[in-house]
Amino acid sequence: METETVALAHPFDLAATLNSGQVFHWNRHEDGFVGLIGEVPAFLAQPAPGELRIDSPQPGAVKKFLALDHDMAAIRRSFPRRDARLAEACDFCPGLRILRQPVWECLATFITSSLKQVSQIRGMSLRLRAEFGRPLPFRGAVLHTYPSPGTLAEAGEAQLRACQLGYRAAYLHRAAIDIASGALELEALRGRSTSEVRAALRGLHGVGAKVANCVLLFAYERIDAFPVDVWIERALRQLYFAGSTGVTAKAVREFAGHHFGPNGGYAQQFLFHYARMTGLKSPDRD
DNA sequence: GCTCAGGGTCGAT
DNA sequence: ATCGACCCTGAG
């Protein structure tokens, strides 16, 4: 076990990042958080804004996961000038980071996300881990790894349904089979173009445009990917199309696809967080 | 108790 | 391209 204290070069907000709907299994522990990055356990705390404490057998893997190297100033400079709404969303939480997640658990988790609230996604994820994952004692707690595709394939759809996945159990089970069988190799996709990865992911039953974009953004480091969900669509309509009626969902997606540029995924995350935290919630009126 | 929406996607028109 | 169905749980 190593303990390392990192002096942060760029704005970083640990709590906001771990609670921003990218990952769903980190738990508060003492003055920080415990969780797993794949098979690597970690305790993380941020005693001061510019300081991060990492307790982990593999601190290097943790730093990579947290994307501490992302140059936030450069990312913000790449955003459209004169976009005051986006600037406000960035200023609301400048330390938000897009993580580099292990691919399978990211994919699997977002497959189960459809028509669920963040807290419910978390519940499903934790139940799957507790039921089918490998227990890993760490700092007095017991963490559970995310179950492998083979494990979930073998478990069967009914067992997954028992973890309260509803109709998502069939999606996850079929995806697990496709990956366990080698029909789709997630790691081999790393070297392919974004559109190729997207097409491969969408070949899985239960993976549509939104989930594919989440996996591209949160696991394959495709920072231009811009997932459009109900929150983002609401936020975009309110912030960029206020007063315009009859704007189609497709028009909103197309706007999102070109307006924010090569780091659009970060813009999405800033807007998503801003919308959720400030309760930009009221149903879509004009 | 009952209604309703919740980080969507599929299959049929 | 548009539209209802889909499992089920917690909040109102």
Coordinates of C-alpha atoms in Angstrom, one line a residue, chain A:
Chain A
M1 CA 0.0 0.0 0.0
E2 CA 1.3 3.4 -0.9
T3 CA 0.1 6.8 0.4
E4 CA 0.7 9.7 -1.9
T5 CA -0.2 13.3 -1.7
V6 CA -0.5 15.1 -5.0
A7 CA -0.2 18.8 -5.5
L8 CA -2.9 19.5 -8.1
A9 CA -1.8 21.4 -11.2
H10 CA -5.4 22.0 -12.5
P11 CA -8.7 22.6 -10.8
F12 CA -10.0 19.4 -9.4
D13 CA -13.1 18.6 -7.4
L14 CA -13.1 15.0 -6.1
A15 CA -16.5 14.9 -4.6
A16 CA -18.3 16.5 -7.5
T17 CA -16.5 14.3 -10.0
L18 CA -17.3 11.0 -8.1
N19 CA -20.9 12.1 -7.8
S20 CA -21.4 13.5 -11.3
G21 CA -23.1 10.4 -12.7
Q22 CA -20.1 8.9 -14.4
V23 CA -19.4 6.2 -11.8
F24 CA -21.9 4.8 -9.3
H25 CA -20.1 2.7 -6.7
W26 CA -17.9 5.1 -4.7
N27 CA -18.7 5.4 -1.0
R28 CA -17.9 8.0 1.5
H29 CA -15.4 6.8 4.0
E30 CA -13.8 8.8 6.9
D31 CA -12.9 12.1 5.3
G32 CA -12.9 10.8 1.8
F33 CA -14.1 8.0 -0.6
V34 CA -13.3 4.4 -1.1
G35 CA -13.9 2.5 -4.3
L36 CA -12.4 0.3 -7.0
I37 CA -10.9 1.1 -10.3
G38 CA -11.2 -2.2 -12.0
E39 CA -9.4 -4.5 -9.5
V40 CA -7.5 -1.6 -7.9
P41 CA -8.8 -0.4 -4.5
A42 CA -8.3 3.2 -3.5
F43 CA -9.0 5.6 -0.7
L44 CA -9.2 9.2 -1.9
A45 CA -9.5 12.5 0.0
Q46 CA -9.1 16.1 -0.8
P47 CA -8.1 17.9 2.4
A48 CA -7.6 21.2 0.5
P49 CA -8.7 22.4 -2.9
G50 CA -5.2 22.0 -4.4
E51 CA -4.3 18.8 -2.6
L52 CA -5.3 15.1 -3.2
R53 CA -4.5 12.2 -1.0
I54 CA -4.3 8.8 -2.6
D55 CA -4.1 5.5 -0.7
S56 CA -3.8 2.6 -3.1
P57 CA -1.5 -0.2 -4.1
Q58 CA -1.4 1.4 -7.5
P59 CA -1.5 5.2 -7.3
G60 CA -0.4 5.6 -10.9
A61 CA -3.6 3.8 -12.0
V62 CA -5.6 6.1 -9.8
K63 CA -4.1 9.2 -11.2
K64 CA -4.8 8.0 -14.7
F65 CA -8.4 7.2 -13.8
L66 CA -9.0 10.6 -12.3
A67 CA -7.5 12.3 -15.4
L68 CA -5.4 14.6 -13.3
D69 CA -3.4 15.4 -16.4
H70 CA -6.3 17.0 -18.3
D71 CA -5.4 20.6 -19.0
M72 CA -8.6 22.3 -17.9
A73 CA -7.5 25.8 -19.0
A74 CA -6.8 24.6 -22.5
I75 CA -10.1 22.7 -22.6
R76 CA -12.0 25.9 -21.6
R77 CA -10.1 27.9 -24.2
S78 CA -11.4 25.5 -26.8
F79 CA -15.0 26.2 -26.0
P80 CA -16.9 28.7 -28.2
R81 CA -16.2 32.3 -27.3
R82 CA -19.1 34.4 -26.3
D83 CA -21.0 31.4 -24.9
A84 CA -22.0 32.9 -21.6
R85 CA -24.2 30.0 -20.6
L86 CA -21.5 27.5 -20.9
A87 CA -19.0 29.8 -19.1
E88 CA -21.5 30.0 -16.2
A89 CA -21.8 26.2 -16.1
C90 CA -18.0 25.9 -16.1
D91 CA -17.6 28.4 -13.3
F92 CA -20.2 26.6 -11.3
C93 CA -17.8 23.6 -10.9
P94 CA -14.5 24.1 -12.6
G95 CA -12.9 21.0 -11.0
L96 CA -15.3 18.6 -12.7
R97 CA -13.3 15.9 -14.5
I98 CA -14.1 13.3 -17.1
L99 CA -12.8 10.0 -15.8
R100 CA -11.0 7.3 -17.7
Q101 CA -13.0 4.3 -16.6
P102 CA -12.5 0.6 -17.3
V103 CA -14.5 -0.1 -20.4
W104 CA -16.6 -3.1 -19.4
E105 CA -18.0 -1.8 -16.2
C106 CA -18.7 1.5 -17.8
L107 CA -20.6 -0.1 -20.7
A108 CA -22.5 -2.5 -18.4
T109 CA -23.5 0.2 -16.0
F110 CA -24.8 2.5 -18.7
I111 CA -26.7 -0.4 -20.3
T112 CA -28.6 -0.6 -17.1
S113 CA -29.2 3.2 -16.9
S114 CA -32.2 3.5 -19.2
L115 CA -35.2 5.2 -17.6
K116 CA -33.6 5.2 -14.2
Q117 CA -32.5 7.8 -11.8
V118 CA -28.9 8.1 -10.8
S119 CA -29.7 6.7 -7.3
Q120 CA -31.4 3.7 -8.9
I121 CA -28.4 3.1 -11.2
R122 CA -26.2 3.1 -8.2
G123 CA -28.4 0.6 -6.5
M124 CA -28.4 -1.8 -9.4
S125 CA -24.6 -1.5 -9.8
L126 CA -24.0 -2.2 -6.1
R127 CA -26.3 -5.2 -6.1
L128 CA -24.6 -6.7 -9.1
R129 CA -21.2 -6.2 -7.5
A130 CA -22.3 -7.6 -4.1
E131 CA -23.9 -10.6 -5.7
F132 CA -21.5 -11.6 -8.5
G133 CA -18.3 -9.6 -8.0
R134 CA -15.1 -10.7 -6.2
P135 CA -14.9 -9.4 -2.6
L136 CA -11.8 -7.4 -1.8
P137 CA -11.1 -6.3 1.8
F138 CA -9.8 -2.8 2.0
R139 CA -9.3 -0.5 5.0
G140 CA -11.8 -2.3 7.1
A141 CA -14.5 -2.3 4.4
V142 CA -15.2 -5.0 1.8
L143 CA -15.3 -3.8 -1.8
H144 CA -16.6 -5.9 -4.7
T145 CA -15.2 -5.8 -8.2
Y146 CA -17.6 -5.4 -11.1
P147 CA -18.5 -8.9 -12.3
S148 CA -16.8 -10.0 -15.6
P149 CA -18.8 -10.6 -18.8
G150 CA -18.2 -14.3 -18.3
T151 CA -19.7 -14.3 -14.8
L152 CA -22.8 -12.4 -15.9
A153 CA -23.2 -14.5 -19.0
E154 CA -23.1 -17.6 -16.8
A155 CA -25.4 -16.1 -14.1
G156 CA -28.3 -15.9 -16.6
E157 CA -30.9 -13.3 -17.2
A158 CA -33.2 -14.4 -14.3
Q159 CA -30.4 -13.9 -11.8
L160 CA -29.7 -10.4 -13.1
R161 CA -33.4 -9.6 -13.0
A162 CA -33.2 -10.5 -9.3
C163 CA -30.9 -7.6 -8.8
Q164 CA -33.9 -5.4 -9.8
L165 CA -32.7 -4.7 -13.4
G166 CA -36.2 -5.1 -14.9
Y167 CA -36.1 -5.3 -18.7
R168 CA -32.4 -4.2 -18.6
A169 CA -31.5 -7.7 -17.5
A170 CA -31.9 -9.0 -21.0
Y171 CA -29.8 -6.2 -22.4
L172 CA -27.0 -6.8 -20.0
H173 CA -27.1 -10.5 -20.3
R174 CA -26.9 -10.4 -24.1
A175 CA -24.0 -7.9 -24.0
A176 CA -22.2 -10.1 -21.5
I177 CA -22.5 -13.1 -23.8
D178 CA -21.4 -11.2 -26.8
I179 CA -18.2 -10.0 -25.0
A180 CA -17.5 -13.2 -23.1
S181 CA -17.7 -15.2 -26.4
G182 CA -15.2 -12.9 -28.1
A183 CA -17.7 -11.7 -30.7
L184 CA -16.9 -8.2 -29.6
E185 CA -13.5 -7.3 -28.1
L186 CA -13.7 -4.1 -26.1
E187 CA -10.0 -3.6 -25.7
A188 CA -9.3 -4.1 -29.4
L189 CA -11.5 -1.1 -30.1
R190 CA -9.1 1.3 -28.4
G191 CA -7.1 1.9 -31.6
R192 CA -10.1 2.4 -33.9
S193 CA -11.7 5.6 -35.0
T194 CA -14.5 7.0 -32.9
S195 CA -17.2 6.2 -35.5
E196 CA -15.9 2.6 -35.7
V197 CA -16.1 2.2 -31.9
R198 CA -19.5 3.8 -31.9
A199 CA -20.8 1.4 -34.5
A200 CA -19.3 -1.6 -32.7
L201 CA -21.0 -0.6 -29.4
R202 CA -24.3 0.1 -31.1
G203 CA -24.2 -3.4 -32.5
L204 CA -24.9 -4.6 -28.9
H205 CA -28.6 -5.1 -28.0
G206 CA -29.5 -2.4 -25.6
V207 CA -26.9 0.1 -26.7
G208 CA -28.3 3.1 -28.5
A209 CA -26.9 6.5 -29.4
K210 CA -26.9 7.8 -25.8
V211 CA -25.2 4.9 -24.1
A212 CA -22.6 4.5 -26.9
N213 CA -21.7 8.2 -26.4
C214 CA -21.4 7.7 -22.7
V215 CA -19.0 4.8 -23.1
L216 CA -17.0 6.7 -25.8
L217 CA -16.7 9.7 -23.5
F218 CA -16.2 8.0 -20.1
A219 CA -14.1 5.0 -21.1
Y220 CA -12.6 5.4 -24.6
E221 CA -11.4 9.0 -24.0
R222 CA -13.3 10.4 -26.9
I223 CA -13.7 13.8 -25.4
D224 CA -15.7 15.1 -28.4
A225 CA -18.5 12.6 -27.7
F226 CA -21.7 14.4 -26.5
P227 CA -24.3 12.1 -24.9
V228 CA -27.8 13.7 -25.1
D229 CA -30.1 12.6 -22.4
V230 CA -33.3 14.1 -20.9
W231 CA -31.3 16.4 -18.6
I232 CA -29.0 17.7 -21.3
E233 CA -31.8 18.2 -23.8
R234 CA -33.8 20.1 -21.2
A235 CA -30.8 22.3 -20.4
L236 CA -29.9 22.9 -24.0
R237 CA -33.5 23.9 -24.8
Q238 CA -33.7 26.2 -21.9
L239 CA -30.3 27.8 -22.4
Y240 CA -30.0 27.9 -26.2
F241 CA -33.5 27.6 -27.6
A242 CA -35.5 29.6 -25.0
G243 CA -38.6 30.9 -26.5
S244 CA -38.4 28.8 -29.6
T245 CA -41.2 26.3 -30.0
G246 CA -41.2 23.3 -32.3
V247 CA -37.5 22.7 -32.0
T248 CA -37.1 19.0 -32.7
A249 CA -35.0 16.6 -30.6
K250 CA -32.9 16.0 -33.7
A251 CA -32.2 19.7 -34.1
V252 CA -31.0 19.9 -30.5
R253 CA -28.7 16.9 -31.0
E254 CA -27.3 18.4 -34.2
F255 CA -26.6 21.7 -32.4
A256 CA -24.9 19.9 -29.6
G257 CA -22.8 17.9 -32.1
H258 CA -21.2 20.9 -33.7
H259 CA -21.5 23.9 -31.3
F260 CA -19.2 22.8 -28.5
G261 CA -16.1 21.7 -30.5
P262 CA -13.5 19.0 -30.0
N263 CA -13.9 19.0 -26.2
G264 CA -17.7 18.9 -26.4
G265 CA -17.9 16.0 -23.9
Y266 CA -16.5 18.3 -21.2
A267 CA -19.1 20.9 -22.1
Q268 CA -21.8 18.2 -21.8
Q269 CA -20.5 17.3 -18.3
F270 CA -20.4 20.9 -17.1
L271 CA -23.9 21.5 -18.4
F272 CA -25.2 18.2 -17.0
H273 CA -23.8 18.9 -13.5
Y274 CA -25.1 22.5 -13.6
A275 CA -28.5 21.4 -14.7
R276 CA -28.8 18.7 -12.0
M277 CA -27.5 20.8 -9.2
T278 CA -29.4 24.0 -9.9
G279 CA -32.6 22.1 -10.5
L280 CA -33.1 23.2 -14.1
K281 CA -35.7 20.6 -13.7
S282 CA -39.1 22.0 -14.5
P283 CA -40.8 20.2 -17.4
D284 CA -40.0 21.5 -20.8
R285 CA -42.0 24.6 -21.3
D286 CA -41.3 26.9 -24.2

